[in-house]
Tab-separated table of C-alpha atoms and ligand atoms in Angstrom:
chain	number	residue	atom	x	y	z
V	1	LYS	CA	-0.750	77.973	5.296
V	2	ASN	CA	-3.624	76.840	3.141
V	3	HIS	CA	-3.429	73.061	3.163
V	4	ALA	CA	-6.381	72.862	0.799
V	5	LYS	CA	-4.122	73.660	-2.101
V	6	VAL	CA	-2.366	70.644	-3.570
V	7	ASP	CA	-0.805	70.316	-6.987
V	8	ALA	CA	-0.305	67.244	-9.158
V	9	LYS	CA	2.741	66.301	-7.120
V	10	GLY	CA	0.704	66.336	-3.953
V	11	GLU	CA	2.326	69.522	-2.689
V	12	ASP	CA	0.540	72.303	-0.923
V	13	GLU	CA	1.343	75.010	-3.406
V	14	GLY	CA	-0.110	75.800	-6.794
V	15	GLN	CA	-3.253	74.635	-8.480
V	16	ILE	CA	-5.333	71.981	-6.779
V	17	TYR	CA	-6.031	70.050	-9.999
V	18	GLU	CA	-5.872	70.649	-13.706
V	19	GLU	CA	-8.939	72.183	-15.255
V	20	SER	CA	-9.177	69.312	-17.760
V	21	ILE	CA	-9.485	66.822	-14.884
V	22	LEU	CA	-12.301	68.831	-13.364
V	23	LEU	CA	-14.081	68.970	-16.726
V	24	ALA	CA	-13.735	65.201	-17.128
V	25	CYS	CA	-15.079	64.652	-13.607
V	26	ARG	CA	-18.085	66.832	-14.406
V	27	GLN	CA	-18.943	64.408	-17.220
V	28	LEU	CA	-19.075	61.430	-14.860
V	29	PRO	CA	-22.360	60.271	-13.338
V	30	LYS	CA	-21.927	60.556	-9.580
V	31	VAL	CA	-23.590	59.605	-6.305
V	32	GLU	CA	-23.703	62.070	-3.377
V	33	LEU	CA	-24.425	60.531	0.021
V	34	HIS	CA	-23.261	63.174	2.505
V	35	ALA	CA	-24.615	66.681	1.918
V	36	HIS	CA	-26.088	68.899	4.658
V	37	LEU	CA	-28.849	71.155	3.370
V	38	ASN	CA	-27.912	74.380	5.161
V	39	GLY	CA	-24.210	73.743	4.557
V	40	SER	CA	-24.872	73.444	0.833
V	41	VAL	CA	-26.571	76.840	0.512
V	42	ARG	CA	-25.208	79.152	-2.197
V	43	PRO	CA	-23.452	82.201	-0.681
V	44	GLN	CA	-25.406	84.405	-3.113
V	45	THR	CA	-28.673	83.031	-1.737
V	46	ILE	CA	-27.624	83.980	1.784
V	47	ARG	CA	-27.004	87.539	0.559
V	48	GLU	CA	-30.338	87.686	-1.266
V	49	ILE	CA	-32.333	86.376	1.694
V	50	LEU	CA	-30.719	89.055	3.862
V	51	GLU	CA	-31.502	91.740	1.274
V	52	GLU	CA	-35.148	90.641	1.209
V	53	ARG	CA	-35.350	90.722	4.993
V	54	SER	CA	-33.700	94.108	5.081
V	55	ALA	CA	-36.103	95.456	2.418
V	56	ALA	CA	-38.986	94.191	4.563
V	57	GLY	CA	-37.665	96.319	7.424
V	58	GLU	CA	-36.408	93.438	9.538
V	59	ALA	CA	-33.388	93.806	11.795
V	60	LEU	CA	-30.691	91.597	10.318
V	61	PRO	CA	-29.482	88.658	12.429
V	62	VAL	CA	-25.835	88.991	11.268
V	63	THR	CA	-23.299	91.795	10.966
V	64	GLU	CA	-21.455	92.682	7.732
V	65	LEU	CA	-18.380	90.944	9.087
V	66	GLN	CA	-20.270	87.775	9.894
V	67	LEU	CA	-21.825	87.816	6.427
V	68	LYS	CA	-18.377	88.051	4.889
V	69	ASP	CA	-17.305	85.093	6.982
V	70	ILE	CA	-20.289	82.968	5.897
V	71	THR	CA	-19.758	83.662	2.218
V	72	ALA	CA	-15.944	83.412	2.203
V	73	CYS	CA	-15.526	79.591	1.748
V	74	GLY	CA	-12.038	79.141	3.204
V	75	ASP	CA	-10.100	77.366	5.945
V	76	ARG	CA	-11.943	77.375	9.235
V	77	SER	CA	-11.678	75.305	12.341
V	78	LEU	CA	-14.504	72.933	13.192
V	79	ALA	CA	-15.511	75.205	16.081
V	80	ASP	CA	-15.724	78.147	13.648
V	81	CYS	CA	-17.793	76.004	11.304
V	82	PHE	CA	-20.409	75.388	13.951
V	83	ARG	CA	-20.592	79.091	14.818
V	84	LEU	CA	-21.137	79.659	11.109
V	85	PHE	CA	-23.971	77.134	10.939
V	86	ASP	CA	-25.714	78.963	13.781
V	87	LEU	CA	-25.481	82.173	11.748
V	88	ILE	CA	-26.797	80.459	8.621
V	89	HIS	CA	-29.684	79.048	10.660
V	90	ALA	CA	-30.479	82.553	11.931
V	91	ILE	CA	-30.803	83.662	8.293
V	92	THR	CA	-32.654	80.700	6.758
V	93	THR	CA	-35.622	80.879	9.091
V	94	THR	CA	-38.709	80.781	6.878
V	95	HIS	CA	-40.444	78.008	4.934
V	96	ALA	CA	-39.820	79.969	1.737
V	97	ALA	CA	-36.095	80.201	2.451
V	98	ILE	CA	-35.842	76.481	3.237
V	99	SER	CA	-37.754	75.498	0.085
V	100	ARG	CA	-35.630	77.807	-2.028
V	101	ILE	CA	-32.379	76.403	-0.630
V	102	ALA	CA	-33.529	72.798	-1.105
V	103	ALA	CA	-34.536	73.534	-4.711
V	104	GLU	CA	-31.225	75.224	-5.480
V	105	VAL	CA	-29.182	72.469	-3.875
V	106	VAL	CA	-30.945	69.814	-5.970
V	107	ARG	CA	-30.441	71.871	-9.146
V	108	ASP	CA	-26.754	72.418	-8.336
V	109	PHE	CA	-26.125	68.714	-7.818
V	110	ALA	CA	-28.098	67.793	-10.950
V	111	GLU	CA	-26.053	70.289	-12.958
V	112	ASP	CA	-22.896	68.623	-11.633
V	113	ARG	CA	-24.202	65.318	-13.062
V	114	VAL	CA	-25.090	63.816	-9.722
V	115	VAL	CA	-27.606	61.085	-10.567
V	116	TYR	CA	-28.449	60.129	-6.987
V	117	LEU	CA	-28.522	62.554	-4.065
V	118	GLU	CA	-29.148	61.849	-0.399
V	119	LEU	CA	-29.646	65.227	1.197
V	120	ARG	CA	-29.716	65.505	4.978
V	121	THR	CA	-31.047	68.112	7.373
V	122	THR	CA	-32.062	68.565	11.008
V	123	PRO	CA	-35.797	69.340	11.311
V	124	LYS	CA	-36.220	72.689	13.082
V	125	ALA	CA	-39.137	74.123	15.027
V	126	ARG	CA	-39.309	77.925	14.948
V	127	PRO	CA	-42.563	78.964	16.593
V	128	GLU	CA	-41.835	82.638	15.929
V	129	TYR	CA	-41.998	81.907	12.186
V	130	GLY	CA	-44.925	79.482	12.469
V	131	MET	CA	-42.572	76.616	11.744
V	132	THR	CA	-42.863	73.148	13.233
V	133	LYS	CA	-40.507	70.262	12.578
V	134	GLU	CA	-43.172	68.782	10.281
V	135	SER	CA	-43.629	72.003	8.333
V	136	TYR	CA	-39.842	72.340	8.035
V	137	ILE	CA	-39.673	68.857	6.459
V	138	GLU	CA	-42.599	69.761	4.177
V	139	ALA	CA	-40.738	72.881	3.082
V	140	VAL	CA	-37.652	70.825	2.218
V	141	LEU	CA	-39.764	68.297	0.287
V	142	ASP	CA	-41.562	71.136	-1.513
V	143	GLY	CA	-38.208	72.563	-2.579
V	144	ILE	CA	-37.013	69.183	-3.816
V	145	GLY	CA	-40.256	68.700	-5.732
V	146	LEU	CA	-40.009	72.167	-7.247
V	147	ALA	CA	-36.466	71.541	-8.450
V	148	LEU	CA	-37.400	68.215	-9.961
V	149	SER	CA	-40.322	69.714	-11.810
V	150	GLN	CA	-38.159	72.617	-12.972
V	151	LEU	CA	-35.621	70.110	-14.209
V	152	GLY	CA	-38.431	68.676	-16.278
V	153	GLN	CA	-38.023	65.309	-14.632
V	154	GLN	CA	-40.977	64.990	-12.396
V	155	ARG	CA	-43.599	62.339	-12.783
V	156	CYS	CA	-44.481	62.267	-9.176
V	157	THR	CA	-46.440	59.554	-7.518
V	158	THR	CA	-45.397	59.831	-3.934
V	159	MET	CA	-45.550	63.578	-3.562
V	160	SER	CA	-49.265	63.470	-4.329
V	161	THR	CA	-51.708	65.731	-2.568
V	162	ASP	CA	-53.014	62.771	-0.581
V	163	LEU	CA	-51.129	63.239	2.641
V	164	SER	CA	-53.379	61.003	4.685
V	165	CYS	CA	-50.487	58.768	5.628
V	166	LEU	CA	-49.036	61.697	7.538
V	167	SER	CA	-52.207	62.691	9.342
V	168	ARG	CA	-52.476	59.632	11.552
V	169	PRO	CA	-50.974	59.699	15.018
V	170	GLY	CA	-47.235	59.258	15.089
V	171	VAL	CA	-45.285	56.725	17.037
V	172	ASP	CA	-45.337	56.926	20.747
V	173	GLY	CA	-43.209	55.174	23.310
V	174	GLY	CA	-40.746	52.586	22.145
V	175	ALA	CA	-37.812	54.739	23.120
V	176	SER	CA	-36.746	52.606	26.010
V	177	GLU	CA	-37.198	49.355	24.096
V	178	GLY	CA	-35.679	50.886	20.979
V	179	LYS	CA	-38.724	49.723	19.027
V	180	LEU	CA	-40.856	51.617	16.586
V	181	ASP	CA	-43.594	50.319	14.341
V	182	VAL	CA	-43.062	51.863	10.961
V	183	ARG	CA	-46.373	50.631	9.563
V	184	GLU	CA	-48.215	52.442	12.273
V	185	ALA	CA	-45.901	55.404	11.930
V	186	ALA	CA	-46.748	55.531	8.239
V	187	GLY	CA	-50.430	55.573	9.088
V	188	CYS	CA	-51.142	52.050	7.910
V	189	THR	CA	-53.798	49.876	9.410
V	190	PRO	CA	-52.578	47.225	11.827
V	191	GLY	CA	-53.476	44.505	9.319
V	192	GLY	CA	-51.300	46.153	6.753
V	193	GLU	CA	-54.256	46.945	4.499
V	194	GLY	CA	-54.755	49.934	2.327
V	195	PRO	CA	-51.607	51.902	1.754
V	196	GLN	CA	-52.548	55.558	1.499
V	197	MET	CA	-49.706	56.439	-0.765
V	198	ASP	CA	-47.426	54.563	-3.065
V	199	GLY	CA	-44.665	52.976	-1.027
V	200	CYS	CA	-46.176	53.943	2.293
V	201	CYS	CA	-46.944	50.493	3.535
V	202	THR	CA	-44.556	48.460	1.471
V	203	ALA	CA	-41.687	48.662	3.916
V	204	ALA	CA	-41.506	45.667	6.171
V	205	PRO	CA	-40.743	46.616	9.743
V	206	GLY	CA	-37.856	45.007	11.505
V	207	PRO	CA	-34.116	45.302	11.781
V	208	VAL	CA	-31.900	45.649	8.763
V	209	ASP	CA	-28.449	44.248	8.214
V	210	GLY	CA	-27.078	46.726	5.748
V	211	PRO	CA	-27.889	49.187	3.017
V	212	ALA	CA	-28.875	46.509	0.527
V	213	SER	CA	-31.792	45.374	2.648
V	214	VAL	CA	-33.089	48.794	3.662
V	215	PRO	CA	-36.564	49.240	2.249
V	216	SER	CA	-36.953	52.548	0.491
V	217	GLY	CA	-40.423	53.406	1.735
V	218	GLY	CA	-41.072	55.098	-1.586
V	219	SER	CA	-38.986	57.636	-3.373
V	220	ALA	CA	-39.662	61.302	-3.858
V	221	VAL	CA	-40.230	60.886	-7.568
V	222	VAL	CA	-40.645	58.342	-10.276
V	223	LEU	CA	-38.388	59.355	-13.069
V	224	THR	CA	-39.164	59.288	-16.739
V	225	ASN	CA	-35.585	59.671	-17.835
V	226	ASP	CA	-33.007	57.036	-16.954
V	227	GLU	CA	-30.371	59.654	-16.155
V	228	ALA	CA	-32.611	61.923	-14.120
V	229	ILE	CA	-31.512	62.699	-10.590
V	230	ILE	CA	-33.064	60.665	-7.786
V	231	VAL	CA	-33.324	62.606	-4.536
V	232	LYS	CA	-33.823	61.146	-1.066
V	233	LEU	CA	-33.871	62.802	2.312
V	234	LEU	CA	-32.198	61.823	5.593
V	235	LEU	CA	-33.237	63.494	8.835
V	236	SER	CA	-30.327	64.482	11.060
V	237	ILE	CA	-30.203	64.272	14.824
V	238	ASP	CA	-28.152	67.267	15.997
V	239	ARG	CA	-25.719	66.327	18.777
V	240	ARG	CA	-27.171	69.185	20.849
V	241	GLU	CA	-30.441	67.246	21.055
V	242	ASP	CA	-31.454	65.058	23.980
V	243	ALA	CA	-32.909	61.543	23.838
V	244	ALA	CA	-36.508	62.765	23.447
V	245	ALA	CA	-35.666	65.118	20.575
V	246	ALA	CA	-33.618	62.393	18.896
V	247	LEU	CA	-36.545	59.998	19.108
V	248	GLU	CA	-38.864	62.662	17.697
V	249	THR	CA	-36.581	62.949	14.656
V	250	VAL	CA	-36.685	59.181	14.175
V	251	GLN	CA	-40.481	59.173	14.469
V	252	LEU	CA	-40.678	61.915	11.859
V	253	ALA	CA	-38.348	60.009	9.559
V	254	ALA	CA	-40.569	56.940	9.857
V	255	ARG	CA	-43.695	58.999	9.149
V	256	TYR	CA	-42.145	60.596	6.095
V	257	LYS	CA	-40.803	57.388	4.560
V	258	CYS	CA	-43.684	57.526	2.153
V	259	ARG	CA	-42.343	60.817	0.820
V	260	GLY	CA	-38.733	59.875	0.253
V	261	VAL	CA	-37.145	59.970	3.708
V	262	VAL	CA	-34.871	56.926	3.742
V	263	GLY	CA	-32.766	57.289	6.827
V	264	VAL	CA	-31.398	59.072	9.845
V	265	ASP	CA	-28.039	60.758	10.429
V	266	LEU	CA	-26.245	61.813	13.608
V	267	SER	CA	-24.268	65.007	13.117
V	268	GLY	CA	-23.400	68.341	14.699
V	269	ASN	CA	-20.583	69.682	16.801
V	270	PRO	CA	-18.472	66.648	17.777
V	271	TYR	CA	-17.418	68.347	21.029
V	272	VAL	CA	-21.040	68.374	22.211
V	273	GLY	CA	-23.297	65.659	23.665
V	274	SER	CA	-22.859	61.993	24.468
V	275	TRP	CA	-23.571	58.782	22.565
V	276	ALA	CA	-25.864	57.396	25.286
V	277	SER	CA	-28.375	60.190	24.545
V	278	TRP	CA	-28.996	59.072	20.960
V	279	SER	CA	-28.260	55.344	20.821
V	280	GLY	CA	-31.837	54.355	21.772
V	281	ALA	CA	-33.347	56.551	19.066
V	282	LEU	CA	-30.853	55.248	16.505
V	283	ALA	CA	-31.735	51.654	17.419
V	284	ALA	CA	-35.398	52.587	16.922
V	285	ALA	CA	-34.540	53.989	13.498
V	286	ARG	CA	-32.884	50.734	12.518
V	287	ALA	CA	-35.861	48.732	13.826
V	288	ALA	CA	-38.121	50.916	11.686
V	289	GLY	CA	-36.212	49.951	8.540
V	290	LEU	CA	-34.535	53.331	8.184
V	291	GLY	CA	-30.930	53.583	7.049
V	292	VAL	CA	-28.589	54.872	9.759
V	293	THR	CA	-25.413	56.859	9.188
V	294	LEU	CA	-23.254	58.431	11.899
V	295	HIS	CA	-20.637	61.175	11.933
V	296	ALA	CA	-17.765	59.460	13.721
V	297	GLY	CA	-14.214	60.386	14.639
V	298	GLU	CA	-14.297	63.893	13.214
V	299	VAL	CA	-12.265	64.715	16.303
V	300	TYR	CA	-10.362	62.228	18.459
V	301	SER	CA	-12.927	60.660	20.743
V	302	PRO	CA	-11.966	56.979	21.048
V	303	ALA	CA	-14.623	55.785	23.507
V	304	GLU	CA	-17.435	57.310	21.466
V	305	THR	CA	-16.054	56.065	18.158
V	306	ALA	CA	-15.749	52.551	19.617
V	307	SER	CA	-19.432	52.673	20.664
V	308	MET	CA	-20.429	53.884	17.214
V	309	LEU	CA	-18.518	51.076	15.518
V	310	ALA	CA	-20.061	48.548	17.900
V	311	PHE	CA	-23.508	49.865	16.913
V	312	ARG	CA	-22.741	48.845	13.311
V	313	PRO	CA	-24.537	51.594	11.426
V	314	ASP	CA	-25.186	51.195	7.689
V	315	ARG	CA	-22.630	53.918	6.955
V	316	LEU	CA	-20.198	56.191	8.775
V	317	GLY	CA	-19.061	59.722	7.964
V	318	HIS	CA	-15.494	61.075	8.297
V	319	CYS	CA	-13.612	58.739	10.727
V	320	CYS	CA	-10.579	61.054	10.476
V	321	CYS	CA	-9.215	60.684	14.003
V	322	LEU	CA	-8.902	57.003	14.865
V	323	ASP	CA	-6.144	55.266	16.755
V	324	ARG	CA	-4.616	52.073	15.372
V	325	GLU	CA	-7.071	49.798	17.157
V	326	LEU	CA	-10.146	51.730	15.998
V	327	ALA	CA	-8.798	51.866	12.454
V	328	GLU	CA	-8.437	48.090	12.566
V	329	THR	CA	-12.000	47.677	13.878
V	330	LEU	CA	-13.280	49.952	11.129
V	331	ARG	CA	-11.433	47.945	8.467
V	332	SER	CA	-12.775	44.612	9.676
V	333	SER	CA	-16.304	46.043	9.986
V	334	ALA	CA	-16.387	46.857	6.244
V	335	ILE	CA	-18.866	49.647	7.050
V	336	PRO	CA	-19.019	52.027	4.048
V	337	LEU	CA	-17.424	55.385	4.727
V	338	GLU	CA	-18.575	58.796	3.456
V	339	LEU	CA	-15.374	60.821	2.917
V	340	CYS	CA	-15.333	64.582	2.452
V	341	LEU	CA	-11.824	65.636	1.379
V	342	THR	CA	-12.157	69.425	1.261
V	343	SER	CA	-14.220	69.593	4.445
V	344	ASN	CA	-11.686	67.510	6.386
V	345	VAL	CA	-8.691	69.463	5.102
V	346	LEU	CA	-10.246	72.911	5.567
V	347	THR	CA	-11.373	72.108	9.106
V	348	GLN	CA	-7.945	70.599	9.825
V	349	SER	CA	-9.328	67.192	10.749
V	350	VAL	CA	-6.640	65.883	8.357
V	351	PRO	CA	-3.433	67.810	7.554
V	352	SER	CA	-3.495	67.698	3.722
V	353	TYR	CA	-5.100	65.958	0.755
V	354	PRO	CA	-2.309	63.439	0.109
V	355	GLU	CA	-2.385	62.482	3.792
V	356	HIS	CA	-6.148	61.945	3.801
V	357	HIS	CA	-7.160	58.471	5.019
V	358	PHE	CA	-9.005	57.982	1.724
V	359	ALA	CA	-5.709	56.782	0.236
V	360	GLU	CA	-5.135	54.003	2.751
V	361	LEU	CA	-8.739	52.844	2.877
V	362	TYR	CA	-9.105	52.890	-0.899
V	363	ALA	CA	-5.894	50.893	-1.328
V	364	ALA	CA	-7.142	48.367	1.241
V	365	GLY	CA	-10.403	47.952	-0.697
V	366	HIS	CA	-12.529	49.422	2.104
V	367	PRO	CA	-15.903	50.736	0.799
V	368	VAL	CA	-15.553	54.517	0.434
V	369	VAL	CA	-17.741	57.211	-1.137
V	370	LEU	CA	-16.556	60.706	-2.059
V	371	CYS	CA	-18.921	63.402	-0.781
V	372	THR	CA	-19.085	67.193	-0.418
V	373	ASP	CA	-20.385	67.641	3.184
V	374	ASP	CA	-21.143	71.379	2.889
V	375	SER	CA	-20.611	72.515	-0.697
V	376	GLY	CA	-21.673	76.105	0.091
V	377	VAL	CA	-19.593	76.589	3.218
V	378	PHE	CA	-16.497	74.917	1.724
V	379	GLY	CA	-16.928	76.188	-1.841
V	380	THR	CA	-16.789	72.813	-3.518
V	381	THR	CA	-18.716	70.466	-5.804
V	382	LEU	CA	-18.719	66.700	-6.060
V	383	SER	CA	-16.846	66.916	-9.382
V	384	ARG	CA	-14.202	69.007	-7.648
V	385	GLU	CA	-13.877	66.378	-4.909
V	386	TYR	CA	-13.400	63.735	-7.622
V	387	ALA	CA	-10.792	65.949	-9.331
V	388	ILE	CA	-8.925	66.409	-6.059
V	389	ALA	CA	-8.993	62.631	-5.466
V	390	ALA	CA	-7.774	62.001	-9.022
V	391	THR	CA	-4.868	64.387	-8.458
V	392	ALA	CA	-3.900	63.653	-4.875
V	393	PHE	CA	-4.277	59.868	-5.105
V	394	ARG	CA	-3.416	59.477	-8.798
V	395	LEU	CA	-6.677	57.836	-9.815
V	396	ARG	CA	-7.542	57.316	-13.469
V	397	MET	CA	-10.966	58.124	-14.889
V	398	ASN	CA	-12.154	54.529	-14.879
V	399	ALA	CA	-11.162	54.223	-11.229
V	400	LEU	CA	-13.391	57.239	-10.517
V	401	VAL	CA	-16.273	55.703	-12.472
V	402	GLU	CA	-15.776	52.497	-10.505
V	403	LEU	CA	-15.843	54.529	-7.289
V	404	GLY	CA	-19.219	55.974	-8.323
V	405	ARG	CA	-20.447	52.533	-9.376
V	406	LYS	CA	-19.601	51.055	-5.993
V	407	SER	CA	-21.201	54.019	-4.224
V	408	VAL	CA	-24.550	52.871	-5.617
V	409	GLU	CA	-24.365	49.799	-3.380
V	410	TYR	CA	-24.090	51.957	-0.249
V	411	THR	CA	-27.104	54.145	-0.999
V	412	PHE	CA	-30.413	53.781	0.812
V	413	ALA	CA	-32.143	53.473	-2.566
V	414	ASP	CA	-34.447	50.556	-3.325
V	415	ALA	CA	-33.487	47.602	-5.516
V	416	GLU	CA	-35.035	48.993	-8.702
V	417	GLU	CA	-33.346	52.364	-8.249
V	418	LYS	CA	-30.014	50.659	-7.635
V	419	ARG	CA	-30.453	48.617	-10.785
V	420	ARG	CA	-31.099	51.795	-12.768
V	421	LEU	CA	-28.107	53.554	-11.221
V	422	ARG	CA	-25.823	50.590	-11.906
V	423	SER	CA	-26.757	50.653	-15.571
V	424	ILE	CA	-25.945	54.390	-15.767
V	425	MET	CA	-22.556	53.737	-14.192
V	426	ASP	CA	-21.866	50.755	-16.428
V	427	ARG	CA	-22.489	52.860	-19.515
V	428	ALA	CA	-20.029	55.466	-18.227
V	429	LEU	CA	-17.434	52.757	-17.583
V	430	VAL	CA	-17.586	51.513	-21.146
V	431	THR	CA	-17.462	54.917	-22.799
V	432	LYS	CA	-14.851	56.772	-20.689
C	1	6MZ	C1	-20.778	67.579	11.786
C	1	6MZ	C2	-22.041	68.919	10.411
C	1	6MZ	C3	-20.904	69.205	9.614
C	1	6MZ	O1	-28.973	70.233	9.166
C	1	6MZ	O2	-29.193	72.719	9.144
C	1	6MZ	N1	-23.063	69.599	9.900
C	1	6MZ	N2	-21.969	68.118	11.484
C	1	6MZ	N3	-19.655	67.817	11.086
C	1	6MZ	C4	-19.666	68.623	10.000
C	1	6MZ	N4	-18.483	68.860	9.362
C	1	6MZ	C5	-18.061	70.082	8.810
C	1	6MZ	N5	-21.296	70.002	8.619
C	1	6MZ	C6	-22.621	70.234	8.800
C	1	6MZ	O3	-27.244	71.628	7.979
C	1	6MZ	C7	-26.274	72.200	8.828
C	1	6MZ	C8	-25.997	71.267	9.979
C	1	6MZ	O4	-25.340	70.084	9.515
C	1	6MZ	C9	-24.428	69.596	10.481
C	1	6MZ	C10	-24.501	70.563	11.661
C	1	6MZ	O5	-25.395	70.060	12.620
C	1	6MZ	C11	-25.049	71.829	11.019
C	1	6MZ	O6	-25.704	72.670	11.936
C	1	6MZ	P1	-28.800	71.506	8.374
C	1	6MZ	O7	-29.478	71.447	7.040
């Protein structure tokens, strides 16, 4: 039974939402805070990359059947999802592929009237393709920059050719103390003099209390048009990684703050790894002024979820499988939650749309943000997620605009960017 299908009565049969609702949702300015790069790849791009590799005489890393599976966009268990990501990773191996995917993902979100996008990805080293974690990040940033220039929106200050802030030594040590000096990581002099790039040295080091006080460290672009998309990058720690690899990701995030990296995410197969491996690195990220968001409770894992809640990250993703006590702790924490309806229903983390915990949390006034998770793998868009929410939870258009407006407060954007985003949302509220 395909639980993804829900009609206006909240039943599992028939159309998910009316076309007119989807069209209205496409008109709304929206904020996307939970989108994995390689999960957002267009199925057609996967096919084209494989065709190019085949034309170049390479042996293909996937069979026809596996390709069909990747590009099918249907129900799949979480375990199947992670097998699928491994296949996608085996296909998207080159800098060119990564840049292309990043550019397409930005264009797709912009076309869906997303005005603020936080994209996330795990930096990957692939020596056989001459790829380091740094060059992987550069490829992602190149793709973002390309998309923004293609969208005719780019007046870039921070993606200048002066990369001197990245050429200084990175952060060393600090893992055990959970400390990391972001000024040094950004290549700034100990006295704080002479920022090499706009935004590089403006971030004050030290712990942060919540999203509102997270310094941006510079954005990827300065926009000429009020409605232009703002794109930021989060670096993900994959749960397969050990403490050293997790710390390396945090160090990279700190180094790349000057180019629009605003935070760190913990994601990956929830059946793998243990919290103790990453908590030190995540504390270092917080101390470096990076935003921290964690995938929590995607499967029932009460001890781990309790530790994650006790850590008090800036945001949490999913939180589908909580017992009563954890749900109560989450509520009283008021930690903003990134909720991905289609992803959770298709992977069977929740049984159906009407039963999704969005309904209860929204009704209780808990801060929630609608997100796509993996728009390519699950065949969705943010507008579609809004349309599903409108249908399953009977939300009116102004409630959806309000949802987007509140989402602005949970971003890792800087104060000026938030102000600009609020004014976009306010205009939508008046006119819809
Ligand atoms: C947990 C997920 C995920 O990083 O290669 N990822 N982690 N739960 C999910 N729910 C379905 N969806 C995606 O993008 C793909 C990676 O994102 C994480 C996984 O680690 C996956 O390998 P990047 O760009």
